[in-house]
CSV table of N, CA and C in Angstrom, one decimal:
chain,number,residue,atom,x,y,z
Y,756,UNK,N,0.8,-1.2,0.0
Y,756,UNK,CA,0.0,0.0,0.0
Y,756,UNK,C,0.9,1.2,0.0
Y,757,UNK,N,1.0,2.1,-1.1
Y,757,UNK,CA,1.6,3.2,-1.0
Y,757,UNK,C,0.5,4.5,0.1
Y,758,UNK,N,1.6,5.4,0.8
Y,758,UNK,CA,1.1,6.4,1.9
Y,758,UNK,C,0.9,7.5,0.6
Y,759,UNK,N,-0.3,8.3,1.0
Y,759,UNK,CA,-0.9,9.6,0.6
Y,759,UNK,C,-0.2,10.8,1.1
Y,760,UNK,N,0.6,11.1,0.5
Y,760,UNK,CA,1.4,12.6,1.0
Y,760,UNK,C,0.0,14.1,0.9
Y,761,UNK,N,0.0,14.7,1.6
Y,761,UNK,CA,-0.3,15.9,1.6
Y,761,UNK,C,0.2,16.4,1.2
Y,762,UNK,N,-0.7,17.9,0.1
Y,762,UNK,CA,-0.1,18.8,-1.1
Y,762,UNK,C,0.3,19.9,-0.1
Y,763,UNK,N,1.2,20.7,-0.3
Y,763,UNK,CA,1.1,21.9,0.3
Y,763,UNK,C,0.8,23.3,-0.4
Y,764,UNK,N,0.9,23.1,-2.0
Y,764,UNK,CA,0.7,24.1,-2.5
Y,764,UNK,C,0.7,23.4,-4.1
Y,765,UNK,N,-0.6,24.2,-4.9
Y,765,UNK,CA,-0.1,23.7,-6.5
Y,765,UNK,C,0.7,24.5,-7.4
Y,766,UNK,N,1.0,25.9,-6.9
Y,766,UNK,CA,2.1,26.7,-7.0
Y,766,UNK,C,3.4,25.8,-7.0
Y,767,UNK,N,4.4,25.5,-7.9
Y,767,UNK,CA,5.8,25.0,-8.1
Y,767,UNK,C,6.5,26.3,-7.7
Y,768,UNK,N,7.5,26.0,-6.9
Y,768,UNK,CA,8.6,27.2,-6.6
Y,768,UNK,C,9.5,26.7,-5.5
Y,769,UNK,N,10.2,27.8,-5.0
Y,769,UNK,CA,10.9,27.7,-4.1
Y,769,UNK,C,9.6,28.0,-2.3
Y,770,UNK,N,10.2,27.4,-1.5
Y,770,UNK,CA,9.6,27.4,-0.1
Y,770,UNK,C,9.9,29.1,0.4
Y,771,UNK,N,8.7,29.2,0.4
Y,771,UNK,CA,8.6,30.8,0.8
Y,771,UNK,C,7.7,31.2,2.1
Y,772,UNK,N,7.7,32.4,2.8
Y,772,UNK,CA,7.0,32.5,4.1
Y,772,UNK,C,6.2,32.4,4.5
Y,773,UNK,N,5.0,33.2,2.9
Y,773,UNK,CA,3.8,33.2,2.6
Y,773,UNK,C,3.3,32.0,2.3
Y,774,UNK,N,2.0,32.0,2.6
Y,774,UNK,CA,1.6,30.4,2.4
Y,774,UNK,C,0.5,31.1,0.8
Y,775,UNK,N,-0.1,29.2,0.3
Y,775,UNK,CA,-0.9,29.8,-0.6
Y,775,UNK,C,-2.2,29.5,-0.3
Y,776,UNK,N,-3.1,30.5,-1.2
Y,776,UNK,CA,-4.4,30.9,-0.7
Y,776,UNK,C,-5.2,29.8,0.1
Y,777,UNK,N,-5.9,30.2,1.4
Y,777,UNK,CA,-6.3,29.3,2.1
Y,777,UNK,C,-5.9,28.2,2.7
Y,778,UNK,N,-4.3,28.3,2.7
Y,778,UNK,CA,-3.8,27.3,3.3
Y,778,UNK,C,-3.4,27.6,4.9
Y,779,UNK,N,-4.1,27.1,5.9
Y,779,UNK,CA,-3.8,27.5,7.4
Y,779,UNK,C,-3.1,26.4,7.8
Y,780,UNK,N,-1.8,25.3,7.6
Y,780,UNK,CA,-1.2,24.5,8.0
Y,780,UNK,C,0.0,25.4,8.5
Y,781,UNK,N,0.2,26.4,7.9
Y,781,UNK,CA,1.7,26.9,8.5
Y,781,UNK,C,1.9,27.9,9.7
Y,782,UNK,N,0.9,27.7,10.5
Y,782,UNK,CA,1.2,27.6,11.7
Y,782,UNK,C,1.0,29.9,12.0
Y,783,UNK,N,1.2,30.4,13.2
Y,783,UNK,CA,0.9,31.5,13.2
Y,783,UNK,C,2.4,32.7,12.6
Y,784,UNK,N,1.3,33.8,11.9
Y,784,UNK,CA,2.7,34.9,11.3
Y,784,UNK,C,3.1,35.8,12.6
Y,785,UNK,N,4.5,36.3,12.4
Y,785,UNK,CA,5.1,36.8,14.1
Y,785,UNK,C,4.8,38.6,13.0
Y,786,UNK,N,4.6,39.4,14.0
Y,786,UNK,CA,4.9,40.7,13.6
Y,786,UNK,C,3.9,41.3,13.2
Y,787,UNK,N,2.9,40.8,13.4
Y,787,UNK,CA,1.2,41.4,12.5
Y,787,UNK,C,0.8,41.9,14.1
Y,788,UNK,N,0.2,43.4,14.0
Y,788,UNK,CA,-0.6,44.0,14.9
Y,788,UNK,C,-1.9,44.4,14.3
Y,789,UNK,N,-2.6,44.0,15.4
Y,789,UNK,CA,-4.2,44.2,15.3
Y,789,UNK,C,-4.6,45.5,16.1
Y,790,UNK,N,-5.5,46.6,15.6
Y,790,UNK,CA,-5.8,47.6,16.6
Y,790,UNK,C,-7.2,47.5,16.4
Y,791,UNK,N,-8.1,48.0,17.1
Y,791,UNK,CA,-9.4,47.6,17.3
Y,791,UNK,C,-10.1,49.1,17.9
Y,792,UNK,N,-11.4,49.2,17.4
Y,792,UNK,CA,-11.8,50.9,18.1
Y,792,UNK,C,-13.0,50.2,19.1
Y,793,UNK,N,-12.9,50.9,20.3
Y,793,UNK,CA,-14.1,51.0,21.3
Y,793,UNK,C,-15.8,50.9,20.6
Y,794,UNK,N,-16.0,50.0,21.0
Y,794,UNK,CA,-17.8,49.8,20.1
Y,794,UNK,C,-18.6,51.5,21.0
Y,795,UNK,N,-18.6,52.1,21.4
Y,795,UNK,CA,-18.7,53.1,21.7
Y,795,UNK,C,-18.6,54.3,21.0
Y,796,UNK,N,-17.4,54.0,20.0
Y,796,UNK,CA,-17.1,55.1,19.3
Y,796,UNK,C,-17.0,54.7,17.6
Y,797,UNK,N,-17.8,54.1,17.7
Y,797,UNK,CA,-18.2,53.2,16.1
Y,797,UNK,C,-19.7,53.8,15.7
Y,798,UNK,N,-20.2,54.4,15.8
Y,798,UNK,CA,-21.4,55.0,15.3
Y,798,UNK,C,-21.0,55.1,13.9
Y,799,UNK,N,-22.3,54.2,13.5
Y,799,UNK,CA,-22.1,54.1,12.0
Y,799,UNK,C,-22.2,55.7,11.1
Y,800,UNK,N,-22.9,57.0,11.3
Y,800,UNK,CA,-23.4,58.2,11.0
Y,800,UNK,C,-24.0,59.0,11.8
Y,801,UNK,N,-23.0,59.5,13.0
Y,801,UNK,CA,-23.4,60.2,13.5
Y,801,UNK,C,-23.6,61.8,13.2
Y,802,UNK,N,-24.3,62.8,13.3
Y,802,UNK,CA,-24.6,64.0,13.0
Y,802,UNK,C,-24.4,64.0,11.4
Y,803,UNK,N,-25.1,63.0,10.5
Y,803,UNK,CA,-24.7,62.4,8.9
Y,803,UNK,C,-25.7,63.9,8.2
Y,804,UNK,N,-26.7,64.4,9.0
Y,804,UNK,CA,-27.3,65.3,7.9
Y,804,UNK,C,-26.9,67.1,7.7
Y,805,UNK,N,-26.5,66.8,9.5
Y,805,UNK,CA,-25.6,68.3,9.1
Y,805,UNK,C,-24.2,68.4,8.7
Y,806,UNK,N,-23.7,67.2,8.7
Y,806,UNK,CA,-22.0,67.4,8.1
Y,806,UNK,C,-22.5,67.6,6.9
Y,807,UNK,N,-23.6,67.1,6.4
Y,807,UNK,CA,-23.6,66.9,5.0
Y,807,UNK,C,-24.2,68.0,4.5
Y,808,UNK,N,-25.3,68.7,4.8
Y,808,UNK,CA,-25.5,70.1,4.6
Y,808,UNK,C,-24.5,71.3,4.5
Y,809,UNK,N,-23.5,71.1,5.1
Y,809,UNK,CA,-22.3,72.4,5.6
Y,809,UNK,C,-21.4,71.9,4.6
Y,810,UNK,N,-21.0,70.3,4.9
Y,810,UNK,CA,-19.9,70.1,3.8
Y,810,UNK,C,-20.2,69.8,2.2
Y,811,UNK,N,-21.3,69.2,2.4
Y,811,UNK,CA,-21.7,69.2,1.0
Y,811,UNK,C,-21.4,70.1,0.0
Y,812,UNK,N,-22.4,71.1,0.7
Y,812,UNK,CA,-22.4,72.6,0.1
Y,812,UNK,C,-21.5,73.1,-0.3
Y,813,UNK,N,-20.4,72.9,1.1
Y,813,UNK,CA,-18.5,73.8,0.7
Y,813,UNK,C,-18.5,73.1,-0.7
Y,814,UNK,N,-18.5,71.8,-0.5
Y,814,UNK,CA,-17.7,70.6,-2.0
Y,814,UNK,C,-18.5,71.1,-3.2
Y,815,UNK,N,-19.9,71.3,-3.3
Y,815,UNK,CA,-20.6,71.4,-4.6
Y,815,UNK,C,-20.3,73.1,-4.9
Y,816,UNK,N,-20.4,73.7,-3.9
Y,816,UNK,CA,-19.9,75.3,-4.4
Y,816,UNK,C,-19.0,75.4,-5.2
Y,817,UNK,N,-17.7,74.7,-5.0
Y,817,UNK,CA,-16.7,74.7,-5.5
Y,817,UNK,C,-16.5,74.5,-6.7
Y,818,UNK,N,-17.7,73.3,-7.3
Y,818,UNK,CA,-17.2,72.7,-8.5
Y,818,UNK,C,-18.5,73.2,-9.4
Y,819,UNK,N,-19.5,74.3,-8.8
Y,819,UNK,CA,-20.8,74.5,-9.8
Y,819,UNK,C,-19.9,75.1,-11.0
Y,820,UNK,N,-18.9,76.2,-11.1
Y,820,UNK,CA,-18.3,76.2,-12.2
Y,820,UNK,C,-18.1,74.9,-13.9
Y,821,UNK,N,-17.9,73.8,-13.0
Y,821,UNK,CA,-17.7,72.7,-13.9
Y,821,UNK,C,-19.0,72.1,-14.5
Y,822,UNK,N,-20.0,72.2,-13.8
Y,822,UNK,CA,-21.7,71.8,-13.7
Y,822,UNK,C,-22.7,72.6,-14.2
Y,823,UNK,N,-21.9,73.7,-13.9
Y,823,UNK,CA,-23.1,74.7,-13.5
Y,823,UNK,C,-23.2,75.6,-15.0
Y,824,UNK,N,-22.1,76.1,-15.4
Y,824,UNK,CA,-22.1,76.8,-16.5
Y,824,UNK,C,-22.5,75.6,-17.7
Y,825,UNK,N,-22.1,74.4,-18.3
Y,825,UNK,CA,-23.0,73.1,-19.1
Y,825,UNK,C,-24.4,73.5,-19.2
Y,826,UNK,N,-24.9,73.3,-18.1
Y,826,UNK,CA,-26.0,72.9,-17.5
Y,826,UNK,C,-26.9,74.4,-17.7
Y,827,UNK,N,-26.4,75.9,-17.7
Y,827,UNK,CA,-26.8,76.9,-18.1
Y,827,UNK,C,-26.8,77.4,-19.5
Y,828,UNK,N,-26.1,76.5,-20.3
Y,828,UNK,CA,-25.7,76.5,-21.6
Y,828,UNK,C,-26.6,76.1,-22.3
Y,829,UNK,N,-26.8,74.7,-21.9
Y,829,UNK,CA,-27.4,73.5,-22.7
Y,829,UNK,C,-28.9,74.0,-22.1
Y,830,UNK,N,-29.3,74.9,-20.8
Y,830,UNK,CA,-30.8,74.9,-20.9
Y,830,UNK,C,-30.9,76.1,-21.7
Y,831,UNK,N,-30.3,77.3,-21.8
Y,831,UNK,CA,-30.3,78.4,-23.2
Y,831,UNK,C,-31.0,77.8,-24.3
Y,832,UNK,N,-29.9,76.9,-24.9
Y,832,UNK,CA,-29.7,76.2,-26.2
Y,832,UNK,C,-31.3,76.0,-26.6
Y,833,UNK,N,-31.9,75.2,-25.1
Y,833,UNK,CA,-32.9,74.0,-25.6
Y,833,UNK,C,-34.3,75.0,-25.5
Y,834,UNK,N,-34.5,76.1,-24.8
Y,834,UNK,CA,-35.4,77.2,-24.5
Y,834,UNK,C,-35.1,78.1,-26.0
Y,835,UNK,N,-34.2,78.3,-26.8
Y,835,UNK,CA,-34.1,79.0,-27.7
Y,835,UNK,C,-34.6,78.5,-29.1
Y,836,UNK,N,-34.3,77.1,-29.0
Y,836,UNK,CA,-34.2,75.9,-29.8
Y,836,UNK,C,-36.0,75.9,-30.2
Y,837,UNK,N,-36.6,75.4,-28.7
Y,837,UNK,CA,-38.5,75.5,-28.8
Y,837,UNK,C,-38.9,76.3,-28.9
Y,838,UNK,N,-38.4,77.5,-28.5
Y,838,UNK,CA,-39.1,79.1,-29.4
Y,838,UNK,C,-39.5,78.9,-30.9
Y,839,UNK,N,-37.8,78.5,-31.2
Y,839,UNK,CA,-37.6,79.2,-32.7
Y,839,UNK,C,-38.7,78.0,-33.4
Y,840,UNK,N,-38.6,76.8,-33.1
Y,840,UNK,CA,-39.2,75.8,-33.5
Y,840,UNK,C,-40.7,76.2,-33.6
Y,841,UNK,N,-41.2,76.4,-32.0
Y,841,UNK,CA,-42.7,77.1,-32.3
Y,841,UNK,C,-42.9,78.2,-33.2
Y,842,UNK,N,-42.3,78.9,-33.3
Y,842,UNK,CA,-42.5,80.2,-33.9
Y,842,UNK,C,-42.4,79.3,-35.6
Y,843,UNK,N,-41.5,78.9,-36.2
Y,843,UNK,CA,-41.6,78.3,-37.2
Y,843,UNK,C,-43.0,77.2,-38.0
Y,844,UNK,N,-43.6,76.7,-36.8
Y,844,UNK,CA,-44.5,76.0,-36.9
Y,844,UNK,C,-45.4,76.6,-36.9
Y,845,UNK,N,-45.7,78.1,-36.4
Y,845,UNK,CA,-47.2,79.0,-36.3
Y,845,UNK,C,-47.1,79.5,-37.4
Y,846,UNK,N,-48.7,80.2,-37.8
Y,846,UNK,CA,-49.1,81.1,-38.4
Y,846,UNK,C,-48.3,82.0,-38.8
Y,847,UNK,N,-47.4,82.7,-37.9
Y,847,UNK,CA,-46.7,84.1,-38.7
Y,847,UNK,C,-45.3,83.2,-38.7
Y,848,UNK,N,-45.1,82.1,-38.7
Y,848,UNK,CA,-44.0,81.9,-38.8
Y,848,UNK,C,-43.7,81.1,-40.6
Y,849,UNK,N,-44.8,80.7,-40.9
Y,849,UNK,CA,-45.4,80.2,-42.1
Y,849,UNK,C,-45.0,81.5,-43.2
Y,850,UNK,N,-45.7,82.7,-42.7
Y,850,UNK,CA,-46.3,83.4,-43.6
Y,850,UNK,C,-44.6,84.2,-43.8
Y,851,UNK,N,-44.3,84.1,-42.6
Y,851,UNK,CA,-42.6,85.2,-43.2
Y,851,UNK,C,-41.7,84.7,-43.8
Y,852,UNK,N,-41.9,82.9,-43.4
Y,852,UNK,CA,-41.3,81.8,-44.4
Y,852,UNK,C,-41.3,82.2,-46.2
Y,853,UNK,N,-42.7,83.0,-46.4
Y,853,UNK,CA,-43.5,83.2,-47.7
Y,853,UNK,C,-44.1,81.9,-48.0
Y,854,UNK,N,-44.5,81.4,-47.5
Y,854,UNK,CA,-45.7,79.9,-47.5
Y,854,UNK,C,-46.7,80.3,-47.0
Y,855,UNK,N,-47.5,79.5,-47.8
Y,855,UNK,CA,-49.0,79.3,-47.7
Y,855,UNK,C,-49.1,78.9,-46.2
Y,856,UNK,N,-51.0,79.4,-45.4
Y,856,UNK,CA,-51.2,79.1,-44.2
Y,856,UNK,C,-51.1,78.2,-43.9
């Protein structure tokens, strides 16, 4: 009866520190610190709607330049756009064309 060796890794290489994925045979890593915060001071969102009113605001003030002017352009455009378009489609817009009513 031939014995069953255990794999340690299907990675080929040289023996290295790291182990491979999911492998917990190699015993504990020296040098790892764990810090941990008081469940007391873990509030998932505290005071979430006034930071966000104050800071929001600072943040979006800053960047309406990048938003804000587009966005004043393109509604111009589209307000100028359905005028001319209505006005083209009416009655005196017909008649200054020199077309029939």
């Amino acid at each position: 009866m031939r014995p069953t060796l255990p794999r340690r890794s299907d990675m080929p290489g040289p023996k290295v520190y790291n182990l491979w994925w999911g492998d917990k045979s190699g015993g504990t890593q020296r040098g790892i610190v764990q810090y941990t915060i008081s469940p007391y001071q873990t509030k998932a969102a505290p005071h979430w709607l006034r930071n966000y009113i104050f800071n929001g605001y600072r943040r979006l003030s800053g960047e309406v330049l990048f938003f804000g002017i587009p966005i004043a352009i393109g509604y111009g455009v589209y307000t100028w756009a359905k005028g001319f378009d209505e006005y083209q489609n009416s009655k005196a817009g017909h008649l200054a064309a020199g077309g029939a009513e």
